[in-house]
């Protein structure tokens, strides 16, 4: 483990579960990988969505795609974040990395 407060569990050949425990708080999520070993999605049920002044644990996913070789690293350059709400999916973020500088 890279950090002692993160525990990793292999679910299947393309899915790994990470559980973070810090000061009594626990959050868990799944990392999904494609057949080339590239992370395609992270999903969790441990994020809180605010609606009508109330916070509710709600499924949330982050998608990574459009991997490119940048300065010797194969990195995702397109991201999308989605809340999975009862009334449907709410895509609240999309972004593209156009440039990376290493220091």
GROMACS .gro file of C-alpha atoms in nm:
model
  103
    1UNK     CA    1   0.000   0.000   0.000
    2UNK     CA    2   0.128   0.346  -0.083
    3UNK     CA    3  -0.039   0.493   0.225
    4UNK     CA    4  -0.122   0.300   0.541
    5UNK     CA    5  -0.475   0.445   0.554
    6UNK     CA    6  -0.562   0.308   0.207
    7UNK     CA    7  -0.647  -0.062   0.169
    8UNK     CA    8  -0.661  -0.226  -0.175
    9UNK     CA    9  -0.863  -0.531  -0.277
   10UNK     CA   10  -0.864  -0.700  -0.617
   11UNK     CA   11  -1.226  -0.760  -0.726
   12UNK     CA   12  -1.153  -0.912  -1.069
   13UNK     CA   13  -0.878  -0.875  -1.335
   14UNK     CA   14  -1.010  -0.530  -1.437
   15UNK     CA   15  -1.142  -0.391  -1.106
   16UNK     CA   16  -0.972  -0.285  -0.782
   17UNK     CA   17  -1.144  -0.157  -0.469
   18UNK     CA   18  -0.980   0.113  -0.257
   19UNK     CA   19  -1.094   0.188   0.098
   20UNK     CA   20  -0.967   0.498   0.275
   21UNK     CA   21  -0.998   0.518   0.653
   22UNK     CA   22  -0.892   0.844   0.816
   23UNK     CA   23  -0.985   0.977   1.161
   24UNK     CA   24  -1.301   0.766   1.181
   25UNK     CA   25  -1.414   0.845   0.827
   26UNK     CA   26  -1.433   0.563   0.573
   27UNK     CA   27  -1.483   0.593   0.198
   28UNK     CA   28  -1.471   0.318  -0.063
   29UNK     CA   29  -1.458   0.318  -0.441
   30UNK     CA   30  -1.390   0.101  -0.742
   31UNK     CA   31  -1.125   0.163  -1.005
   32UNK     CA   32  -1.208   0.003  -1.341
   33UNK     CA   33  -0.939  -0.069  -1.599
   34UNK     CA   34  -0.960  -0.156  -1.967
   35UNK     CA   35  -0.788  -0.452  -2.133
   36UNK     CA   36  -0.470  -0.246  -2.175
   37UNK     CA   37  -0.444  -0.172  -1.801
   38UNK     CA   38  -0.559   0.189  -1.835
   39UNK     CA   39  -0.796   0.329  -1.574
   40UNK     CA   40  -1.127   0.403  -1.743
   41UNK     CA   41  -1.357   0.480  -1.450
   42UNK     CA   42  -1.368   0.540  -1.078
   43UNK     CA   43  -1.699   0.504  -0.897
   44UNK     CA   44  -1.812   0.543  -0.539
   45UNK     CA   45  -2.129   0.556  -0.334
   46UNK     CA   46  -1.952   0.757  -0.064
   47UNK     CA   47  -1.990   1.110  -0.202
   48UNK     CA   48  -2.256   1.348  -0.079
   49UNK     CA   49  -2.490   1.528  -0.318
   50UNK     CA   50  -2.664   1.845  -0.197
   51UNK     CA   51  -3.029   1.882  -0.295
   52UNK     CA   52  -3.289   2.103  -0.127
   53UNK     CA   53  -3.049   2.179   0.158
   54UNK     CA   54  -2.991   1.810   0.238
   55UNK     CA   55  -2.679   1.601   0.178
   56UNK     CA   56  -2.737   1.243   0.061
   57UNK     CA   57  -2.485   0.970  -0.022
   58UNK     CA   58  -2.514   0.937  -0.398
   59UNK     CA   59  -2.332   0.727  -0.655
   60UNK     CA   60  -2.067   0.929  -0.837
   61UNK     CA   61  -1.839   0.831  -1.125
   62UNK     CA   62  -1.535   0.983  -1.290
   63UNK     CA   63  -1.443   0.867  -1.640
   64UNK     CA   64  -1.096   0.901  -1.795
   65UNK     CA   65  -1.026   0.854  -2.165
   66UNK     CA   66  -0.831   0.970  -2.468
   67UNK     CA   67  -0.496   0.848  -2.335
   68UNK     CA   68  -0.191   1.007  -2.497
   69UNK     CA   69   0.184   0.979  -2.459
   70UNK     CA   70   0.296   1.304  -2.295
   71UNK     CA   71   0.659   1.355  -2.190
   72UNK     CA   72   0.710   0.979  -2.164
   73UNK     CA   73   0.389   0.915  -1.964
   74UNK     CA   74   0.069   0.762  -2.102
   75UNK     CA   75  -0.197   0.989  -1.950
   76UNK     CA   76  -0.573   1.038  -1.988
   77UNK     CA   77  -0.655   1.375  -2.142
   78UNK     CA   78  -1.036   1.376  -2.123
   79UNK     CA   79  -1.242   1.352  -1.804
   80UNK     CA   80  -1.611   1.342  -1.719
   81UNK     CA   81  -1.774   1.337  -1.374
   82UNK     CA   82  -2.131   1.215  -1.330
   83UNK     CA   83  -2.380   1.203  -1.043
   84UNK     CA   84  -2.616   0.903  -1.075
   85UNK     CA   85  -2.938   1.061  -0.949
   86UNK     CA   86  -3.280   0.893  -0.919
   87UNK     CA   87  -3.411   1.120  -1.195
   88UNK     CA   88  -3.118   1.036  -1.425
   89UNK     CA   89  -2.749   1.098  -1.481
   90UNK     CA   90  -2.619   1.449  -1.417
   91UNK     CA   91  -2.292   1.510  -1.601
   92UNK     CA   92  -2.162   1.809  -1.410
   93UNK     CA   93  -1.802   1.819  -1.531
   94UNK     CA   94  -1.612   1.755  -1.852
   95UNK     CA   95  -1.256   1.861  -1.909
   96UNK     CA   96  -0.963   1.812  -2.140
   97UNK     CA   97  -0.593   1.837  -2.054
   98UNK     CA   98  -0.422   2.033  -2.328
   99UNK     CA   99  -0.080   2.080  -2.176
  100UNK     CA  100   0.126   1.940  -1.889
  101UNK     CA  101   0.445   2.090  -1.750
  102UNK     CA  102   0.677   1.889  -1.529
  103UNK     CA  103   0.892   2.064  -1.273
   0.00000   0.00000   0.00000
